[in-house]
């Protein structure tokens, strides 16, 4: 049994409180590899931002659970080495799909877990989330639960179509589960293909997707004043990264994300955690493809992973500073 506090990690409670009061959101970046982890830490330190490093079940299987625990500990030590005396780093399980997985992560040093019972019937979602909360809170680990179903594939939780969160359910759900934050569905979805071109409007040659359901978000905020709200599926799918990937041999068609202005607006509300994974995948892939196309003789992974890491770091900094507004928000520097 490892407690996250012994690894120098923090839970989400205090950072969420400050984010809601301050009108900004904490970045939750997914990672699977050392380069992603390094880029996240470098970006958080340079911008003096709290950060959530999150791993899905698939990422945990890919990286190995033991290695992840040491990577998280290493992330804290690395942040300090980079000059940040009091880093605020959360190690979070993204889309936990069972009590056992959440427990295993808590027992191995995670400071926060998500239990995603969003595809279950309402009462089963509550029962599962409450079971996780009851276990997690013994160790001061915070729990995110989800109500409403995002379109597309949520790790191994699939839903054919989007079911927006019903504001009339949020008080009952958060009270009975005791969860610390609530992921909601207001029109975001996972992956790099969030909308079809037919769902978008062409404005100055750019496909603009339909806006997020801010009316639902505001209704939820009214029902749960000051309660931390989470947005999944919040990559913006930068056109330049998609173009680079396609220019250098990739084939990504009709990749469309959430416009950053909408995420900026959401960050000012009770939305205090914004999940971004696909944009990191795109930044990494674009840089690797470009490097290898321009240097066909290179075969040392450091040669192409270094620009990939730089490109991800640039993207993370951009999100923190220009979209979420969490720069300079560490409690102590
Ligand atoms: O929401 C899902 C995340 O993007 C993680 O994706 O299950 O492929 O690691 P993954
Ligand atoms: P994106 O696929 O939009 O990056 O969403 C990631 C996410 O929600 C992880 O839980
Ligand atoms: Zn998600």
mmCIF file of C-alpha atoms and ligand atoms in Angstrom:
data_model
loop_
_atom_site.group_PDB
_atom_site.id
_atom_site.type_symbol
_atom_site.label_atom_id
_atom_site.label_comp_id
_atom_site.label_asym_id
_atom_site.label_seq_id
_atom_site.Cartn_x
_atom_site.Cartn_y
_atom_site.Cartn_z
ATOM 1 C CA UNK A 1 0.000 0.000 0.000
ATOM 2 C CA UNK A 2 1.473 3.358 -1.055
ATOM 3 C CA UNK A 3 -0.150 6.625 -0.059
ATOM 4 C CA UNK A 4 0.091 9.387 -2.635
ATOM 5 C CA UNK A 5 1.186 11.874 0.012
ATOM 6 C CA UNK A 6 4.388 9.884 0.434
ATOM 7 C CA UNK A 7 5.052 10.377 -3.291
ATOM 8 C CA UNK A 8 4.668 14.171 -3.013
ATOM 9 C CA UNK A 9 1.371 14.180 -4.952
ATOM 10 C CA UNK A 10 -1.773 16.115 -4.017
ATOM 11 C CA UNK A 11 -5.479 15.388 -4.441
ATOM 12 C CA UNK A 12 -7.790 17.699 -6.389
ATOM 13 C CA UNK A 13 -9.768 19.242 -3.509
ATOM 14 C CA UNK A 14 -7.885 22.472 -2.866
ATOM 15 C CA UNK A 15 -6.903 23.157 -6.469
ATOM 16 C CA UNK A 16 -10.530 22.794 -7.593
ATOM 17 C CA UNK A 17 -11.751 25.182 -4.896
ATOM 18 C CA UNK A 18 -9.278 27.808 -6.035
ATOM 19 C CA UNK A 19 -10.032 27.185 -9.718
ATOM 20 C CA UNK A 20 -13.762 27.736 -9.271
ATOM 21 C CA UNK A 21 -13.219 30.859 -7.186
ATOM 22 C CA UNK A 22 -10.643 32.169 -9.657
ATOM 23 C CA UNK A 23 -12.547 31.409 -12.873
ATOM 24 C CA UNK A 24 -10.001 29.093 -14.478
ATOM 25 C CA UNK A 25 -9.633 25.345 -15.062
ATOM 26 C CA UNK A 26 -6.950 22.818 -14.166
ATOM 27 C CA UNK A 27 -5.458 20.928 -17.123
ATOM 28 C CA UNK A 28 -5.890 17.153 -17.043
ATOM 29 C CA UNK A 29 -3.447 15.739 -19.561
ATOM 30 C CA UNK A 30 -3.362 12.011 -20.342
ATOM 31 C CA UNK A 31 -0.023 10.290 -20.585
ATOM 32 C CA UNK A 32 1.313 6.881 -21.592
ATOM 33 C CA UNK A 33 5.005 7.558 -22.169
ATOM 34 C CA UNK A 34 7.967 9.171 -20.445
ATOM 35 C CA UNK A 35 8.136 11.928 -23.076
ATOM 36 C CA UNK A 36 4.521 12.930 -22.463
ATOM 37 C CA UNK A 37 5.129 12.961 -18.722
ATOM 38 C CA UNK A 38 8.277 15.074 -19.102
ATOM 39 C CA UNK A 39 6.489 17.532 -21.385
ATOM 40 C CA UNK A 40 3.577 17.870 -18.945
ATOM 41 C CA UNK A 41 5.903 18.546 -16.014
ATOM 42 C CA UNK A 42 8.050 21.018 -17.972
ATOM 43 C CA UNK A 43 4.944 22.909 -19.094
ATOM 44 C CA UNK A 44 3.431 22.980 -15.600
ATOM 45 C CA UNK A 45 6.687 24.196 -14.042
ATOM 46 C CA UNK A 46 7.312 26.868 -16.677
ATOM 47 C CA UNK A 47 3.817 28.238 -16.279
ATOM 48 C CA UNK A 48 3.602 27.688 -12.500
ATOM 49 C CA UNK A 49 0.384 25.751 -12.985
ATOM 50 C CA UNK A 50 -1.151 22.954 -10.939
ATOM 51 C CA UNK A 51 -1.596 19.911 -13.167
ATOM 52 C CA UNK A 52 -3.451 16.609 -13.322
ATOM 53 C CA UNK A 53 -1.531 13.776 -14.967
ATOM 54 C CA UNK A 54 -4.075 11.148 -15.844
ATOM 55 C CA UNK A 55 -3.858 7.566 -17.013
ATOM 56 C CA UNK A 56 -6.569 5.429 -18.528
ATOM 57 C CA UNK A 57 -6.890 1.707 -17.904
ATOM 58 C CA UNK A 58 -5.306 1.183 -21.323
ATOM 59 C CA UNK A 59 -2.409 3.502 -20.485
ATOM 60 C CA UNK A 60 -1.844 1.629 -17.239
ATOM 61 C CA UNK A 61 -1.708 -1.660 -19.085
ATOM 62 C CA UNK A 62 0.651 -0.130 -21.641
ATOM 63 C CA UNK A 63 3.059 1.526 -19.210
ATOM 64 C CA UNK A 64 2.811 -1.015 -16.347
ATOM 65 C CA UNK A 65 1.229 -0.126 -13.009
ATOM 66 C CA UNK A 66 4.480 -0.307 -11.027
ATOM 67 C CA UNK A 67 6.352 1.863 -13.490
ATOM 68 C CA UNK A 68 3.573 4.446 -13.416
ATOM 69 C CA UNK A 69 3.796 4.812 -9.657
ATOM 70 C CA UNK A 70 7.507 5.550 -9.972
ATOM 71 C CA UNK A 71 6.914 7.870 -12.924
ATOM 72 C CA UNK A 72 4.541 9.909 -10.780
ATOM 73 C CA UNK A 73 7.059 10.079 -7.976
ATOM 74 C CA UNK A 74 9.672 10.978 -10.572
ATOM 75 C CA UNK A 75 7.426 13.718 -11.944
ATOM 76 C CA UNK A 76 7.357 15.429 -8.541
ATOM 77 C CA UNK A 77 11.135 15.121 -8.147
ATOM 78 C CA UNK A 78 11.634 16.381 -11.715
ATOM 79 C CA UNK A 79 9.409 19.416 -11.105
ATOM 80 C CA UNK A 80 11.502 20.273 -8.054
ATOM 81 C CA UNK A 81 14.715 19.812 -10.014
ATOM 82 C CA UNK A 82 13.338 22.226 -12.611
ATOM 83 C CA UNK A 83 12.997 24.825 -9.864
ATOM 84 C CA UNK A 84 9.440 24.428 -8.633
ATOM 85 C CA UNK A 85 9.646 24.042 -4.865
ATOM 86 C CA UNK A 86 5.959 23.279 -4.293
ATOM 87 C CA UNK A 87 4.566 21.512 -7.348
ATOM 88 C CA UNK A 88 0.893 20.519 -7.298
ATOM 89 C CA UNK A 89 0.710 17.298 -9.274
ATOM 90 C CA UNK A 90 -2.257 14.933 -9.179
ATOM 91 C CA UNK A 91 -2.000 11.334 -10.392
ATOM 92 C CA UNK A 92 -5.517 10.531 -11.580
ATOM 93 C CA UNK A 93 -7.162 7.398 -12.952
ATOM 94 C CA UNK A 94 -9.149 8.349 -16.049
ATOM 95 C CA UNK A 95 -12.346 6.380 -16.779
ATOM 96 C CA UNK A 96 -11.972 3.725 -14.089
ATOM 97 C CA UNK A 97 -14.558 1.099 -14.958
ATOM 98 C CA UNK A 98 -14.688 -0.977 -11.770
ATOM 99 C CA UNK A 99 -14.329 -0.694 -8.004
ATOM 100 C CA UNK A 100 -11.372 -3.101 -8.155
ATOM 101 C CA UNK A 101 -9.435 -0.963 -10.644
ATOM 102 C CA UNK A 102 -10.045 2.190 -8.592
ATOM 103 C CA UNK A 103 -8.988 0.423 -5.379
ATOM 104 C CA UNK A 104 -5.853 -0.928 -7.030
ATOM 105 C CA UNK A 105 -4.878 2.558 -8.185
ATOM 106 C CA UNK A 106 -5.599 4.098 -4.779
ATOM 107 C CA UNK A 107 -3.488 1.376 -3.148
ATOM 108 C CA UNK A 108 -0.660 2.164 -5.562
ATOM 109 C CA UNK A 109 -0.372 5.891 -4.972
ATOM 110 C CA UNK A 110 -3.030 7.586 -7.098
ATOM 111 C CA UNK A 111 -4.315 10.768 -5.476
ATOM 112 C CA UNK A 112 -7.548 10.900 -7.468
ATOM 113 C CA UNK A 113 -9.700 8.421 -9.380
ATOM 114 C CA UNK A 114 -12.585 8.597 -11.778
ATOM 115 C CA UNK A 115 -15.262 5.954 -11.559
ATOM 116 C CA UNK A 116 -17.107 5.998 -14.841
ATOM 117 C CA UNK A 117 -20.467 4.362 -14.392
ATOM 118 C CA UNK A 118 -22.062 6.698 -16.911
ATOM 119 C CA UNK A 119 -23.225 3.881 -19.155
ATOM 120 C CA UNK A 120 -24.939 2.078 -16.256
ATOM 121 C CA UNK A 121 -28.539 2.595 -15.188
ATOM 122 C CA UNK A 122 -28.804 5.603 -12.821
ATOM 123 C CA UNK A 123 -29.117 3.638 -9.554
ATOM 124 C CA UNK A 124 -26.210 1.339 -10.470
ATOM 125 C CA UNK A 125 -24.031 4.324 -11.360
ATOM 126 C CA UNK A 126 -24.790 5.789 -7.905
ATOM 127 C CA UNK A 127 -24.099 2.531 -6.067
ATOM 128 C CA UNK A 128 -20.769 1.988 -7.829
ATOM 129 C CA UNK A 129 -19.606 5.583 -7.380
ATOM 130 C CA UNK A 130 -20.551 5.531 -3.679
ATOM 131 C CA UNK A 131 -18.589 2.321 -3.128
ATOM 132 C CA UNK A 132 -15.497 3.930 -4.669
ATOM 133 C CA UNK A 133 -15.994 7.168 -2.705
ATOM 134 C CA UNK A 134 -16.336 5.273 0.582
ATOM 135 C CA UNK A 135 -13.042 3.503 -0.052
ATOM 136 C CA UNK A 136 -11.161 6.494 -1.506
ATOM 137 C CA UNK A 137 -12.104 8.963 1.210
ATOM 138 C CA UNK A 138 -10.491 6.776 3.895
ATOM 139 C CA UNK A 139 -7.199 7.761 2.264
ATOM 140 C CA UNK A 140 -8.140 11.327 1.340
ATOM 141 C CA UNK A 141 -8.210 10.393 -2.349
ATOM 142 C CA UNK A 142 -10.691 12.450 -4.380
ATOM 143 C CA UNK A 143 -13.259 10.882 -6.706
ATOM 144 C CA UNK A 144 -14.724 12.054 -10.014
ATOM 145 C CA UNK A 145 -17.969 10.447 -11.149
ATOM 146 C CA UNK A 146 -19.865 10.928 -14.404
ATOM 147 C CA UNK A 147 -23.490 11.583 -15.173
ATOM 148 C CA UNK A 148 -24.645 11.720 -18.776
ATOM 149 C CA UNK A 149 -22.941 9.910 -21.625
ATOM 150 C CA UNK A 150 -20.509 11.415 -24.112
ATOM 151 C CA UNK A 151 -20.816 10.557 -27.777
ATOM 152 C CA UNK A 152 -18.267 8.087 -29.090
ATOM 153 C CA UNK A 153 -15.983 5.750 -27.244
ATOM 154 C CA UNK A 154 -15.080 6.390 -23.610
ATOM 155 C CA UNK A 155 -12.146 4.079 -23.087
ATOM 156 C CA UNK A 156 -14.038 0.797 -22.878
ATOM 157 C CA UNK A 157 -17.350 2.474 -22.152
ATOM 158 C CA UNK A 158 -19.204 2.995 -25.391
ATOM 159 C CA UNK A 159 -22.294 4.958 -26.239
ATOM 160 C CA UNK A 160 -23.857 5.212 -29.651
ATOM 161 C CA UNK A 161 -25.060 8.733 -29.155
ATOM 162 C CA UNK A 162 -24.659 11.583 -26.748
ATOM 163 C CA UNK A 163 -26.989 11.825 -23.783
ATOM 164 C CA UNK A 164 -26.583 15.207 -22.158
ATOM 165 C CA UNK A 165 -26.507 15.351 -18.384
ATOM 166 C CA UNK A 166 -29.935 15.998 -16.898
ATOM 167 C CA UNK A 167 -29.655 18.969 -14.533
ATOM 168 C CA UNK A 168 -32.559 17.655 -12.455
ATOM 169 C CA UNK A 169 -30.444 14.620 -11.459
ATOM 170 C CA UNK A 170 -27.212 16.301 -10.344
ATOM 171 C CA UNK A 171 -28.158 17.179 -6.751
ATOM 172 C CA UNK A 172 -29.414 13.680 -5.995
ATOM 173 C CA UNK A 173 -26.406 12.098 -7.728
ATOM 174 C CA UNK A 174 -23.707 14.175 -6.050
ATOM 175 C CA UNK A 175 -25.351 13.951 -2.612
ATOM 176 C CA UNK A 176 -25.898 10.216 -2.673
ATOM 177 C CA UNK A 177 -22.492 9.316 -4.133
ATOM 178 C CA UNK A 178 -20.473 11.848 -2.116
ATOM 179 C CA UNK A 179 -18.275 12.373 -5.193
ATOM 180 C CA UNK A 180 -15.834 15.292 -5.205
ATOM 181 C CA UNK A 181 -16.362 16.312 -8.821
ATOM 182 C CA UNK A 182 -18.821 15.565 -11.572
ATOM 183 C CA UNK A 183 -18.063 14.918 -15.241
ATOM 184 C CA UNK A 184 -20.938 16.090 -17.400
ATOM 185 C CA UNK A 185 -22.024 15.688 -20.991
ATOM 186 C CA UNK A 186 -22.742 18.947 -22.820
ATOM 187 C CA UNK A 187 -21.605 18.156 -26.340
ATOM 188 C CA UNK A 188 -17.933 17.224 -26.080
ATOM 189 C CA UNK A 189 -16.729 13.769 -27.106
ATOM 190 C CA UNK A 190 -13.522 11.766 -27.189
ATOM 191 C CA UNK A 191 -11.008 11.498 -29.996
ATOM 192 C CA UNK A 192 -10.017 13.593 -32.998
ATOM 193 C CA UNK A 193 -13.308 13.219 -34.860
ATOM 194 C CA UNK A 194 -15.860 14.879 -32.642
ATOM 195 C CA UNK A 195 -18.201 16.144 -35.347
ATOM 196 C CA UNK A 196 -18.973 15.228 -38.930
ATOM 197 C CA UNK A 197 -18.540 18.021 -41.500
ATOM 198 C CA UNK A 198 -22.327 17.877 -41.998
ATOM 199 C CA UNK A 199 -22.855 18.878 -38.356
ATOM 200 C CA UNK A 200 -20.638 21.977 -38.840
ATOM 201 C CA UNK A 201 -21.120 25.361 -40.487
ATOM 202 C CA UNK A 202 -18.544 26.643 -42.958
ATOM 203 C CA UNK A 203 -17.252 30.043 -41.774
ATOM 204 C CA UNK A 204 -14.422 31.646 -43.799
ATOM 205 C CA UNK A 205 -13.320 28.252 -45.074
ATOM 206 C CA UNK A 206 -13.264 26.735 -41.568
ATOM 207 C CA UNK A 207 -15.728 24.113 -40.333
ATOM 208 C CA UNK A 208 -17.236 25.428 -37.101
ATOM 209 C CA UNK A 209 -18.954 22.801 -34.947
ATOM 210 C CA UNK A 210 -22.199 23.402 -33.048
ATOM 211 C CA UNK A 211 -21.655 25.152 -29.695
ATOM 212 C CA UNK A 212 -21.517 23.288 -26.400
ATOM 213 C CA UNK A 213 -24.740 23.224 -24.377
ATOM 214 C CA UNK A 214 -23.862 26.135 -22.090
ATOM 215 C CA UNK A 215 -27.503 26.374 -21.027
ATOM 216 C CA UNK A 216 -27.240 22.912 -19.458
ATOM 217 C CA UNK A 217 -23.914 23.799 -17.839
ATOM 218 C CA UNK A 218 -25.417 26.940 -16.294
ATOM 219 C CA UNK A 219 -28.451 25.030 -15.029
ATOM 220 C CA UNK A 220 -26.120 22.504 -13.395
ATOM 221 C CA UNK A 221 -24.123 25.330 -11.821
ATOM 222 C CA UNK A 222 -27.306 26.775 -10.357
ATOM 223 C CA UNK A 223 -28.265 23.415 -8.861
ATOM 224 C CA UNK A 224 -24.783 22.789 -7.439
ATOM 225 C CA UNK A 225 -23.224 26.147 -6.606
ATOM 226 C CA UNK A 226 -19.457 25.885 -6.270
ATOM 227 C CA UNK A 227 -19.360 22.177 -7.078
ATOM 228 C CA UNK A 228 -16.432 21.093 -9.320
ATOM 229 C CA UNK A 229 -17.512 20.198 -12.844
ATOM 230 C CA UNK A 230 -15.333 18.263 -15.309
ATOM 231 C CA UNK A 231 -15.287 18.337 -19.101
ATOM 232 C CA UNK A 232 -14.013 15.276 -20.934
ATOM 233 C CA UNK A 233 -13.336 15.158 -24.649
ATOM 234 C CA UNK A 234 -11.930 18.673 -24.777
ATOM 235 C CA UNK A 235 -9.241 18.481 -27.415
ATOM 236 C CA UNK A 236 -9.441 21.169 -30.065
ATOM 237 C CA UNK A 237 -7.721 19.147 -32.802
ATOM 238 C CA UNK A 238 -5.426 21.938 -34.098
ATOM 239 C CA UNK A 239 -5.636 22.188 -37.862
ATOM 240 C CA UNK A 240 -1.863 22.765 -38.219
ATOM 241 C CA UNK A 241 -1.061 19.445 -36.516
ATOM 242 C CA UNK A 242 -3.571 17.588 -38.693
ATOM 243 C CA UNK A 243 -2.110 19.268 -41.801
ATOM 244 C CA UNK A 244 1.452 18.320 -40.774
ATOM 245 C CA UNK A 245 0.407 14.713 -40.176
ATOM 246 C CA UNK A 246 -1.295 14.542 -43.573
ATOM 247 C CA UNK A 247 1.585 16.327 -45.338
ATOM 248 C CA UNK A 248 4.085 13.767 -44.073
ATOM 249 C CA UNK A 249 2.277 10.561 -44.936
ATOM 250 C CA UNK A 250 -0.618 10.465 -42.480
ATOM 251 C CA UNK A 251 -4.245 10.215 -43.380
ATOM 252 C CA UNK A 252 -6.578 11.981 -40.994
ATOM 253 C CA UNK A 253 -9.812 12.996 -42.609
ATOM 254 C CA UNK A 254 -12.366 15.432 -41.216
ATOM 255 C CA UNK A 255 -10.714 15.733 -37.812
ATOM 256 C CA UNK A 256 -12.698 18.343 -35.887
ATOM 257 C CA UNK A 257 -12.423 19.347 -32.207
ATOM 258 C CA UNK A 258 -13.909 21.762 -29.690
ATOM 259 C CA UNK A 259 -13.076 25.402 -30.530
ATOM 260 C CA UNK A 260 -10.759 26.860 -27.910
ATOM 261 C CA UNK A 261 -12.974 29.940 -27.329
ATOM 262 C CA UNK A 262 -15.653 27.611 -26.003
ATOM 263 C CA UNK A 263 -13.236 25.948 -23.600
ATOM 264 C CA UNK A 264 -12.034 29.381 -22.509
ATOM 265 C CA UNK A 265 -15.624 30.312 -21.735
ATOM 266 C CA UNK A 266 -16.239 27.027 -19.895
ATOM 267 C CA UNK A 267 -13.094 27.535 -17.809
ATOM 268 C CA UNK A 268 -14.589 30.691 -16.334
ATOM 269 C CA UNK A 269 -17.525 28.697 -14.957
ATOM 270 C CA UNK A 270 -17.660 25.843 -12.429
ATOM 271 C CA UNK A 271 -15.812 23.729 -14.993
ATOM 272 C CA UNK A 272 -12.529 23.295 -13.151
ATOM 273 C CA UNK A 273 -10.977 20.264 -14.881
ATOM 274 C CA UNK A 274 -10.586 19.989 -18.639
ATOM 275 C CA UNK A 275 -9.400 16.695 -20.148
ATOM 276 C CA UNK A 276 -7.048 16.745 -23.108
ATOM 277 C CA UNK A 277 -5.521 13.665 -24.672
ATOM 278 C CA UNK A 278 -5.994 13.699 -28.454
ATOM 279 C CA UNK A 279 -4.202 17.048 -28.906
ATOM 280 C CA UNK A 280 -1.121 15.543 -27.288
ATOM 281 C CA UNK A 281 -1.327 12.503 -29.565
ATOM 282 C CA UNK A 282 -1.598 14.800 -32.584
ATOM 283 C CA UNK A 283 1.314 17.002 -31.468
ATOM 284 C CA UNK A 284 3.508 13.969 -30.912
ATOM 285 C CA UNK A 285 2.579 12.242 -34.169
ATOM 286 C CA UNK A 286 2.973 15.410 -36.246
ATOM 287 C CA UNK A 287 6.481 16.050 -34.912
ATOM 288 C CA UNK A 288 7.594 12.437 -35.335
ATOM 289 C CA UNK A 289 6.246 12.217 -38.888
ATOM 290 C CA UNK A 290 7.852 15.526 -39.859
ATOM 291 C CA UNK A 291 11.199 14.618 -38.364
ATOM 292 C CA UNK A 292 11.381 11.198 -39.956
ATOM 293 C CA UNK A 293 10.264 12.499 -43.349
ATOM 294 C CA UNK A 294 12.917 15.225 -43.253
ATOM 295 C CA UNK A 295 15.643 12.963 -41.805
ATOM 296 C CA UNK A 296 15.101 9.584 -43.436
ATOM 297 C CA UNK A 297 18.443 8.299 -42.157
ATOM 298 C CA UNK A 298 17.611 8.851 -38.466
ATOM 299 C CA UNK A 299 16.820 5.806 -36.376
ATOM 300 C CA UNK A 300 17.800 6.850 -32.844
ATOM 301 C CA UNK A 301 14.475 7.372 -31.002
ATOM 302 C CA UNK A 302 15.926 10.416 -29.244
ATOM 303 C CA UNK A 303 16.252 12.155 -32.598
ATOM 304 C CA UNK A 304 12.525 12.079 -33.281
ATOM 305 C CA UNK A 305 11.141 11.936 -29.735
ATOM 306 C CA UNK A 306 12.934 15.120 -28.715
ATOM 307 C CA UNK A 307 11.034 17.294 -31.235
ATOM 308 C CA UNK A 308 7.885 15.348 -30.326
ATOM 309 C CA UNK A 309 8.384 16.233 -26.652
ATOM 310 C CA UNK A 310 9.046 19.880 -27.549
ATOM 311 C CA UNK A 311 5.897 20.057 -29.637
ATOM 312 C CA UNK A 312 3.763 18.558 -26.846
ATOM 313 C CA UNK A 313 5.281 20.933 -24.316
ATOM 314 C CA UNK A 314 4.437 23.895 -26.573
ATOM 315 C CA UNK A 315 0.861 22.651 -26.877
ATOM 316 C CA UNK A 316 0.491 22.116 -23.097
ATOM 317 C CA UNK A 317 1.815 25.612 -22.390
ATOM 318 C CA UNK A 318 -0.591 27.071 -24.935
ATOM 319 C CA UNK A 319 -3.554 25.311 -23.293
ATOM 320 C CA UNK A 320 -2.528 26.388 -19.794
ATOM 321 C CA UNK A 321 -1.881 30.029 -20.676
ATOM 322 C CA UNK A 322 -4.295 30.799 -23.502
ATOM 323 C CA UNK A 323 -7.219 28.467 -22.904
ATOM 324 C CA UNK A 324 -7.559 27.273 -19.300
ATOM 325 C CA UNK A 325 -5.895 30.184 -17.523
ATOM 326 C CA UNK A 326 -4.218 28.096 -14.818
ATOM 327 C CA UNK A 327 -0.802 29.743 -15.239
ATOM 328 C CA UNK A 328 0.628 31.285 -12.083
ATOM 329 C CA UNK A 329 -1.995 29.534 -9.958
ATOM 330 C CA UNK A 330 0.213 27.403 -7.703
ATOM 331 C CA UNK A 331 -0.605 28.080 -4.046
ATOM 332 C CA UNK A 332 3.124 28.484 -3.342
ATOM 333 C CA UNK A 333 5.855 28.763 -5.948
HETATM 334 O O1 LIG B 1 -10.893 9.279 -22.649
HETATM 335 C C1 LIG B 1 -10.066 8.497 -23.070
HETATM 336 C C2 LIG B 1 -8.645 8.892 -23.105
HETATM 337 O O2 LIG B 1 -8.375 9.657 -24.250
HETATM 338 C C3 LIG B 1 -7.746 7.702 -22.956
HETATM 339 O O3 LIG B 1 -7.742 6.943 -24.100
HETATM 340 O O4 LIG B 1 -8.133 4.582 -23.368
HETATM 341 O O5 LIG B 1 -6.943 5.098 -25.503
HETATM 342 O O6 LIG B 1 -5.841 5.513 -23.310
HETATM 343 P P1 LIG B 1 -7.144 5.444 -24.066
HETATM 344 P P1 LIG B 2 -9.896 14.140 -26.018
HETATM 345 O O1 LIG B 2 -9.972 12.885 -26.822
HETATM 346 O O2 LIG B 2 -10.798 15.197 -26.566
HETATM 347 O O3 LIG B 2 -8.508 14.612 -25.841
HETATM 348 O O4 LIG B 2 -10.484 13.801 -24.558
HETATM 349 C C1 LIG B 2 -9.671 13.197 -23.587
HETATM 350 C C2 LIG B 2 -10.439 12.757 -22.393
HETATM 351 O O5 LIG B 2 -11.571 13.112 -22.155
HETATM 352 C C3 LIG B 2 -9.749 11.851 -21.471
HETATM 353 O O6 LIG B 2 -10.591 11.402 -20.467
HETATM 354 ZN ZN1 LIG B 3 -12.610 11.143 -21.001
#
